[in-house]
Amino acid sequence: MTDRTPPGRTWAGTHEFRAAELLVPATIAEAQELVAARDRIRSLGTRHSFNDLADTPGSLLALTGIAPDVVIDTDARTVTVGAGTRYAVVASELAARGWALHNLGSLPHISVGGATATATHGSGDHNGNLSTAVRALEFIAPDGSLRAVRSGDADFAGSVVHLGALGPVTRVTLAIEPGYRARQDTYEGLTWDDLFDRLDVVTGAGYSVSVFTTWDTPTVGNIWVKERVGEASAPDMVPTLLSARRRAEKALSPTGEEADNTTEQGGAIGDWHERLPHFRIDATPSNGDEIQTEYLVDRAVAVDAIRAVRSIAGRVAPALLVTELRTVAADELWLSTAYGRDSLCIHFTWRNLPDAVAAAIVEVERVLAPFDPRPHWGKLFAMPIGASFPRLGDFRELVARTDPAGKFRGPYLERVLRV
Ligand SMILES: Cc1cc2nc3c(=O)[nH]c(=O)nc-3n(C[C@H](O)[C@H](O)[C@H](O)COP(=O)(O)OP(=O)(O)OC[C@H]3O[C@@H](n4cnc5c(N)ncnc54)[C@H](O)[C@@H]3O)c2cc1C
């Protein structure tokens, strides 16, 4: 039976949804009926975006109440799940049966449907974002019927990072690979010169690397290196990474404090899904009382972009909790923030100070403008979206074709994408 409630706010409380109601159906059939009967309706995942991306003047539809129904196809090497399923659920099921995903974001609490809709990413020079694992999607069309889009279909590359504009997704099929083990080590004390001169060495130090900084410190900050390891081997990581030294201790938060919500550090080997995310599923991720912003630039200009942000360290510092630098491999998904370019991600976790953050965002966007930044769709930004997404025009045509009456559009899509 469908649950109906007021829509509430985003996870971090940064946006109060203006939709008239939140509908949480228990089955796909119920969701289809709700879509057919509404004039304006948009999907909501686990609310981890920070802006009004999901909002609509009509109804919000969360598919998080539908059973995950995890189906592993070992021949095709795929897993198919309900779109409202959290990554933690899919990952645990896969790990228990000896399978894995290629990567995870910083937290496993987000839904597969919501994360892949916005090109959510983890890190790793050779790792595409989470959307690149998508092999098929099942959408609810405006008339309530089901519509499948599979890898190889003409509309596939335009349909994976869809921002909810193509209708609710009921089921997502993801590529899987044999399960693997991983370890996580942290380093501290990297000089700024080493970061600027040897950025490739730093980001290539492991399977997935995150560099945390507050910009205004004498050395860069903490570096988290997640490395895949063989089943039997437990090689010791090198004690130094350029000028940085490996920490023997465990459990630092991204801001460098002792924390109990992070995944195991200090080199202990564990299953892939218990090392790749920063945060444990059984704990509150991140600070909670925060705002986030992120921009992706081409790897070719990465060092200059980092230097540019560092030049305004004093102006971002008052609003900043921490910055995280990660890398993502290029892909061909039209609205992906890594479309056509290997990318450096420059992320800001801000204090919950909306006015100071708004001022800092203007400053950051000003100094990053020469580097053609692409903002993360689900985080706060002020810049207009234009030529930096070269397939935006094609995406608008796809939206017009699949949703001619605008049932799945909302204020964000109209303002930012001009669909
Ligand atoms: C603490 C924290 C850490 C984060 N870490 C990362 C990170 O490491 N990397 C990163 O890239 N991002 C990160 N994010 C951002 C987050 O991953 C994205 O905003 C993601 O889209 C959130 O997924 P969600 O399920 O909460 O989706 P929501 O925020 O609820 O929705 C996002 C979009 O997806 C659409 N959508 C959701 N479900 C469906 C569906 N079933 N069918 C159709 N459309 C749907 C919505 O309409 C909306 O457009 C983080 C956010 C937080 C709060």
Coordinates of C-alpha atoms and ligand atoms in Angstrom, one line a residue, residues 11 42-50 53-54 63 83 105-107 110-111 113-115 117-121 162-164 167-169 286 290 292 294 326 376 378-379, ligand 1:
W11 CA 19.3 14.7 4.3
R42 CA 9.4 13.4 -9.7
S43 CA 11.4 10.8 -8.0
L44 CA 13.2 11.1 -4.7
G45 CA 16.0 8.7 -3.6
T46 CA 17.5 8.8 -0.2
R47 CA 17.6 12.7 -0.1
H48 CA 21.4 13.0 -0.1
S49 CA 21.5 15.8 -2.7
F50 CA 21.9 19.2 -1.3
L53 CA 17.2 18.9 -7.9
A54 CA 14.5 16.4 -7.0
L63 CA 10.8 4.0 -4.7
A83 CA 16.3 1.6 -7.9
G105 CA 31.0 6.7 -3.3
S106 CA 32.1 8.0 0.1
L107 CA 28.9 6.7 1.7
I110 CA 22.6 6.5 -1.0
S111 CA 20.2 4.8 -3.4
G113 CA 18.8 5.1 -8.6
G114 CA 19.6 8.5 -7.0
A115 CA 23.4 8.1 -7.2
A117 CA 21.1 9.6 -11.8
T118 CA 23.6 12.3 -10.9
A119 CA 26.9 10.8 -11.9
T120 CA 27.9 10.2 -8.3
H121 CA 31.6 9.1 -8.1
H162 CA 19.1 11.6 -16.3
L163 CA 18.6 13.8 -13.2
G164 CA 15.1 12.3 -12.9
G167 CA 10.7 9.5 -15.4
P168 CA 11.0 7.3 -12.3
V169 CA 13.5 4.4 -12.6
S286 CA 30.1 12.8 7.4
E290 CA 26.9 20.7 6.4
Q292 CA 28.5 20.4 -0.1
E294 CA 32.0 20.1 -6.0
R326 CA 39.6 12.8 -6.1
H376 CA 28.2 18.1 -9.3
G378 CA 23.4 17.2 -6.6
K379 CA 25.5 19.8 -4.7
Ligands
LIG1 C1 27.3 12.9 3.3 C2 27.3 12.9 1.7 C3 28.3 12.3 1.0 C4 28.3 12.3 -0.4 N1 29.4 11.7 -1.0 C5 29.4 11.7 -2.4 C6 30.5 11.2 -3.1 O1 31.4 10.5 -2.5 N2 30.5 11.3 -4.4 C7 29.5 12.0 -5.1 O2 29.6 12.1 -6.3 N3 28.5 12.5 -4.5 C8 28.4 12.4 -3.1 N4 27.3 12.9 -2.5 C9 26.1 13.4 -3.3 C10 25.2 12.2 -3.5 O3 25.8 11.0 -3.8 C11 24.3 12.6 -4.7 O4 23.6 13.8 -4.5 C12 23.2 11.5 -5.0 O5 22.5 11.8 -6.1 C13 22.3 11.2 -3.9 O6 21.5 10.0 -4.1 P1 20.1 9.9 -3.5 O7 19.7 8.5 -3.6 O8 20.1 10.5 -2.1 O9 19.2 10.8 -4.5 P2 18.4 12.1 -4.3 O10 19.2 13.2 -3.7 O11 17.2 11.8 -3.5 O12 18.0 12.4 -5.8 C14 18.9 12.8 -6.7 C15 18.4 12.8 -8.1 O13 18.1 11.5 -8.5 C16 16.7 11.4 -8.9 N5 16.3 10.1 -8.6 C17 16.4 9.5 -7.4 N6 15.9 8.3 -7.4 C18 15.4 8.1 -8.6 C19 14.6 7.1 -9.3 N7 14.4 5.9 -8.7 N8 14.2 7.3 -10.6 C20 14.5 8.4 -11.2 N9 15.2 9.5 -10.6 C21 15.6 9.3 -9.4 C22 16.0 12.6 -8.2 O14 14.9 13.0 -9.0 C23 17.1 13.6 -8.3 O15 17.1 14.3 -9.5 C24 27.2 12.9 -1.1 C25 26.1 13.4 -0.4 C26 26.2 13.4 1.1 C27 25.0 13.9 1.8

